[in-house]
Short mmCIF file of C-alpha atoms in Angstrom, two decimals:
data_model
loop_
_atom_site.label_atom_id
_atom_site.label_comp_id
_atom_site.label_asym_id
_atom_site.label_seq_id
_atom_site.Cartn_x
_atom_site.Cartn_y
_atom_site.Cartn_z
CA MET I 1 -90.72 118.71 79.55
CA ARG I 2 -90.84 122.55 79.71
CA ILE I 3 -89.24 122.74 76.24
CA ILE I 4 -91.81 120.35 74.80
CA ILE I 5 -94.74 122.30 76.30
CA PHE I 6 -93.30 125.60 74.98
CA LEU I 7 -92.89 124.24 71.49
CA ALA I 8 -96.38 122.80 71.54
CA LEU I 9 -97.99 126.07 72.58
CA MET I 10 -95.94 128.37 70.31
CA PRO I 11 -97.95 127.68 67.09
CA LEU I 12 -101.18 128.42 68.96
CA ALA I 13 -99.79 131.71 70.27
CA LEU I 14 -98.60 132.77 66.84
CA ALA I 15 -101.96 131.84 65.32
CA CYS I 16 -103.83 133.93 67.86
CA ARG I 17 -101.51 136.86 67.32
CA GLY I 18 -101.97 136.65 63.56
CA PHE I 19 -105.73 136.35 63.98
CA GLU I 20 -105.85 139.47 66.12
CA GLY I 21 -103.50 141.35 63.82
CA ALA I 22 -105.67 140.68 60.79
CA PHE I 23 -108.63 142.41 62.39
CA THR I 24 -106.53 145.32 63.67
CA ASP I 25 -105.02 145.91 60.22
CA ALA I 26 -108.43 145.92 58.55
CA SER I 27 -109.72 148.82 60.62
CA THR I 28 -106.41 150.73 60.79
CA ASN I 29 -106.03 150.88 57.01
CA ALA I 30 -109.67 151.66 56.38
CA PHE I 31 -109.35 155.46 56.23
CA LYS I 32 -106.18 155.63 54.14
CA PRO I 33 -106.31 157.92 51.06
CA GLY I 34 -106.94 156.02 47.85
CA THR I 35 -108.75 153.17 49.61
CA THR I 36 -112.09 152.11 48.11
CA VAL I 37 -114.64 151.27 50.76
CA GLN I 38 -118.15 149.86 50.64
CA LEU I 39 -120.95 151.92 52.20
CA PRO I 40 -124.32 150.39 53.14
CA LYS I 41 -126.94 150.84 50.44
CA ALA I 42 -130.62 151.42 51.16
CA GLY I 43 -132.53 148.27 50.33
CA GLY I 44 -129.44 146.08 50.53
CA GLY I 45 -126.00 145.88 48.96
CA THR I 46 -123.25 148.47 49.06
CA VAL I 47 -122.14 151.67 47.36
CA PRO I 48 -118.40 152.16 46.68
CA GLY I 49 -116.59 155.26 47.84
CA THR I 50 -112.95 156.33 47.59
CA MET I 51 -111.01 158.03 50.40
CA ILE I 52 -109.58 161.33 49.08
CA ASP I 53 -106.70 163.41 50.44
CA MET I 54 -107.13 166.93 49.09
CA THR I 55 -104.59 168.69 51.29
CA GLY I 56 -101.58 166.44 50.63
CA ASP I 57 -100.95 165.60 54.29
CA GLY I 58 -101.52 161.89 53.89
CA ILE I 59 -104.85 161.98 55.74
CA ALA I 60 -108.21 161.41 54.04
CA ASP I 61 -110.36 164.55 53.85
CA GLY I 62 -113.52 162.99 52.48
CA LEU I 63 -115.29 160.43 50.30
CA ASP I 64 -115.71 160.51 46.51
CA LEU I 65 -118.81 158.57 45.46
CA ASN I 66 -118.84 159.12 41.71
CA GLY I 67 -115.18 158.72 40.77
CA ASP I 68 -114.40 162.26 39.67
CA GLY I 69 -111.74 162.79 42.38
CA VAL I 70 -113.75 165.41 44.26
CA PRO I 71 -115.08 164.22 47.64
CA GLU I 72 -118.78 165.07 47.89
CA ILE I 73 -118.66 164.25 51.59
CA LEU I 74 -116.09 165.86 53.92
CA PHE I 75 -114.63 164.29 57.06
CA LEU I 76 -114.81 166.14 60.38
CA SER I 77 -113.07 164.95 63.57
CA LEU I 78 -111.55 161.88 61.97
CA VAL I 79 -110.34 159.21 64.41
CA ALA I 80 -108.31 156.96 62.13
CA GLY I 81 -109.25 153.32 62.30
CA LYS I 82 -112.48 154.04 64.13
CA TRP I 83 -114.88 156.72 62.89
CA SER I 84 -115.35 160.17 61.36
CA GLY I 85 -118.02 162.79 61.31
CA LEU I 86 -119.47 163.43 57.85
CA ASP I 87 -120.29 166.90 56.49
CA THR I 88 -122.59 166.35 53.53
CA ASN I 89 -123.46 169.98 52.72
CA GLY I 90 -120.19 171.77 53.41
CA ASP I 91 -121.43 173.87 56.32
CA GLY I 92 -118.76 172.64 58.73
CA THR I 93 -121.12 170.62 60.96
CA ILE I 94 -121.51 166.83 61.28
CA ASP I 95 -124.58 165.34 59.59
CA TYR I 96 -123.75 161.64 59.93
CA TYR I 97 -121.04 159.40 61.27
CA LEU I 98 -118.98 156.84 59.37
CA SER I 99 -117.46 154.03 61.44
CA VAL I 100 -115.53 150.85 60.73
CA ASP I 101 -115.49 147.58 62.63
CA LEU I 102 -112.41 145.46 63.24
CA LYS I 103 -113.07 143.51 60.05
CA GLY I 104 -113.06 146.65 57.91
CA ASN I 105 -116.84 146.84 57.40
CA PHE I 106 -118.29 150.36 57.27
CA TYR I 107 -121.46 151.67 58.89
CA LEU I 108 -123.36 155.00 58.71
CA SER I 109 -125.25 156.36 61.65
CA THR I 110 -126.89 159.50 63.02
CA GLY I 111 -125.18 159.07 66.39
CA ASN I 112 -121.51 159.16 67.33
CA PRO I 113 -120.28 155.56 67.70
CA ASN I 114 -117.29 156.65 69.81
CA GLY I 115 -115.33 153.62 68.63
CA ASN I 116 -115.51 150.66 66.30
CA ALA I 117 -119.26 150.29 65.66
CA THR I 118 -120.88 147.07 64.47
CA SER I 119 -124.11 148.53 63.07
CA GLY I 120 -125.68 151.73 61.73
CA ASN I 121 -129.07 153.25 60.97
CA VAL I 122 -128.19 155.22 57.79
CA ALA I 123 -127.75 154.01 54.22
CA VAL I 124 -126.88 155.60 50.87
CA THR I 125 -129.82 155.80 48.46
CA THR I 126 -129.39 155.33 44.71
CA ASN I 127 -131.48 155.74 41.55
CA SER I 128 -132.27 152.99 39.03
CA SER I 129 -128.87 153.49 37.40
CA GLY I 130 -127.04 153.01 40.68
CA THR I 131 -126.02 156.68 41.04
CA PRO I 132 -126.06 157.83 44.67
CA THR I 133 -128.90 160.25 45.41
CA GLY I 134 -128.71 160.86 49.13
CA PHE I 135 -129.28 159.14 52.46
CA ASN I 136 -131.98 157.22 54.28
CA SER I 137 -132.12 157.04 58.08
CA SER I 138 -135.54 155.41 58.51
CA ASP I 139 -134.67 151.80 57.59
CA GLY I 140 -136.28 152.14 54.17
CA THR I 141 -135.36 153.00 50.58
CA SER I 142 -136.83 156.50 50.40
CA VAL I 143 -134.55 159.51 50.16
CA ASP I 144 -134.59 161.36 53.46
CA ASN I 145 -131.73 163.64 52.46
CA SER I 146 -131.28 164.36 48.73
CA ILE I 147 -127.99 166.24 49.08
CA LEU I 148 -126.10 164.04 46.59
CA THR I 149 -128.67 164.65 43.83
CA GLN I 150 -128.37 168.38 44.54
CA ILE I 151 -124.58 168.23 44.35
CA TYR I 152 -124.49 166.36 41.03
CA ALA I 153 -127.02 168.77 39.50
CA ASP I 154 -125.21 171.89 40.68
CA ALA I 155 -124.23 174.05 37.68
CA THR I 156 -123.62 177.24 39.64
CA VAL I 157 -120.04 178.25 40.33
CA PRO I 158 -119.20 179.09 43.97
CA THR I 159 -118.22 182.58 45.01
CA THR I 160 -115.39 183.67 47.25
CA SER I 161 -114.78 186.54 49.64
CA THR I 162 -112.17 187.81 52.05
CA ASN I 163 -112.26 189.98 55.16
CA ASN I 164 -109.00 191.76 54.24
CA ALA I 165 -108.45 193.39 50.84
CA GLY I 166 -104.74 193.92 51.39
CA GLY I 167 -102.61 197.08 51.59
CA THR I 168 -99.59 198.35 53.51
CA PHE I 169 -99.30 197.36 57.18
CA SER I 170 -96.88 197.67 60.05
CA SER I 171 -97.92 194.41 61.67
CA ALA I 172 -99.09 190.94 60.70
CA GLN I 173 -102.51 190.62 59.11
CA THR I 174 -105.07 187.86 59.59
CA VAL I 175 -106.99 187.04 56.44
CA THR I 176 -110.06 184.83 56.31
CA LEU I 177 -110.92 183.35 52.92
CA SER I 178 -114.49 182.15 52.52
CA CYS I 179 -116.48 180.03 50.08
CA SER I 180 -120.20 180.44 49.39
CA ASP I 181 -122.23 178.02 47.25
CA ASN I 182 -125.87 177.28 46.56
CA VAL I 183 -125.38 173.61 47.52
CA ALA I 184 -122.08 172.72 49.22
CA CYS I 185 -118.60 174.19 49.41
CA ASN I 186 -115.71 171.75 49.21
CA ALA I 187 -112.28 173.35 49.56
CA ILE I 188 -110.11 176.45 49.19
CA ALA I 189 -106.75 176.59 47.38
CA TYR I 190 -104.37 179.55 47.76
CA THR I 191 -100.83 180.75 47.22
CA THR I 192 -98.83 183.59 48.79
CA ASP I 193 -96.29 184.06 45.98
CA GLY I 194 -98.70 185.51 43.43
CA SER I 195 -98.93 182.35 41.37
CA THR I 196 -102.27 180.90 40.30
CA PRO I 197 -103.49 178.29 42.83
CA ASN I 198 -105.18 175.07 41.84
CA PHE I 199 -106.27 171.79 43.38
CA THR I 200 -103.69 169.68 41.54
CA GLY I 201 -100.44 170.68 43.19
CA ASN I 202 -99.87 174.45 43.18
CA GLY I 203 -100.55 176.08 46.50
CA THR I 204 -102.07 175.03 49.78
CA VAL I 205 -105.48 173.33 49.93
CA VAL I 206 -107.80 173.61 52.91
CA ALA I 207 -110.89 171.40 53.13
CA GLY I 208 -114.14 173.17 53.99
CA LYS I 209 -115.63 176.60 53.47
CA THR I 210 -113.06 178.84 55.24
CA ALA I 211 -109.31 179.21 55.57
CA THR I 212 -107.43 181.67 57.75
CA VAL I 213 -104.03 182.96 56.67
CA THR I 214 -101.76 185.15 58.79
CA ILE I 215 -99.64 187.37 56.54
CA SER I 216 -96.49 188.52 58.39
CA SER I 217 -94.38 189.61 55.40
CA SER I 218 -94.96 191.12 52.01
CA ALA I 219 -96.99 188.72 49.90
CA THR I 220 -99.50 188.48 47.11
CA LEU I 221 -102.29 186.22 48.25
CA ARG I 222 -104.30 184.49 45.56
CA TRP I 223 -107.05 181.97 46.05
CA ILE I 224 -109.93 180.05 44.47
CA VAL I 225 -112.72 177.94 45.95
CA ARG I 226 -114.41 174.77 44.78
CA ASP I 227 -117.85 173.32 45.45
CA ALA I 228 -118.70 169.65 45.97
CA LYS I 229 -119.58 169.23 42.28
CA GLY I 230 -116.12 170.44 41.29
CA ASN I 231 -117.21 173.88 40.01
CA LEU I 232 -114.50 176.53 40.50
CA SER I 233 -114.80 180.18 41.42
CA THR I 234 -112.91 183.00 39.77
CA ALA I 235 -109.59 183.72 41.50
CA GLY I 236 -109.34 186.32 44.23
CA SER I 237 -106.20 188.36 44.90
CA SER I 238 -104.91 190.65 47.63
CA ALA I 239 -101.44 192.27 47.87
CA PHE I 240 -99.85 192.91 51.27
CA VAL I 241 -96.79 194.91 52.26
CA VAL I 242 -95.68 193.94 55.79
CA SER I 243 -92.24 194.25 57.38
CA GLY I 244 -90.56 190.83 57.95
CA GLY I 245 -92.07 187.49 58.95
CA SER I 246 -93.84 184.70 57.15
CA ALA I 247 -97.30 183.43 56.23
CA CYS I 248 -98.96 180.90 58.52
CA THR I 249 -102.09 179.09 57.50
CA TYR I 250 -104.80 177.62 59.67
CA GLY I 251 -107.52 175.49 58.09
CA ASN I 252 -110.52 173.62 59.37
CA GLY I 253 -109.15 170.22 58.34
CA VAL I 254 -108.88 167.09 60.44
CA TYR I 255 -105.91 168.01 62.57
CA GLY I 256 -105.52 171.80 62.03
CA THR I 257 -101.96 172.00 60.66
CA CYS I 258 -99.87 175.11 60.13
CA THR I 259 -97.80 175.72 56.98
CA TYR I 260 -95.12 178.37 56.56
CA SER I 261 -93.90 179.99 53.34
CA ASN I 262 -91.49 182.90 53.06
#
């Protein structure tokens, strides 16, 4: 009798487990780089966006809404499978929150959902051609925040600066690289071997408007910055002569990783 009951209940147990797993997988995979997600559109419908990993660590750094590979919106404080803060103007502060429910549906809100939300009060606005223009947080179709229009119209290249021009030192040096832009900074790319950095594989990329590098051995630091439109600055360069050590980089990305290069 016990065997019969067990066999009768086993399909039900497996079905429930599969049912639960389907929902868990939908939210867990939602923030993976390369994934195309659907954002709520003002007036109804959705706007597609692609998760982009700029730093090469396998974690999404932001959302690309026009398909050029550059995320106009940066992620801050990403909690994979649940929510992330959104930085729309590159100033390093959260403007909105993006959350996902257990079915993989995305929501935008002005408040922190602190988990898997099931609704939101923000939507992406678009023009008559379907191009994203900004955001609406008043349950209408008007543009409350036109940051996306500003980004797409940006023809001004960003500028870069550093707090340390290089030289000869007897101890490790901390260098802060900064981006400045008339609309929104996006990322910084740099190398410590004197080669020309880029955003397609050479050097280290840090999302946001600042990157801090600790130079503990002789190195030639070169860097460029990029804005949210994809405009690039001219390259900066500083030469350092320091006895021994290595270069350690701290960025303002999702998890704050540290990379060493001799």
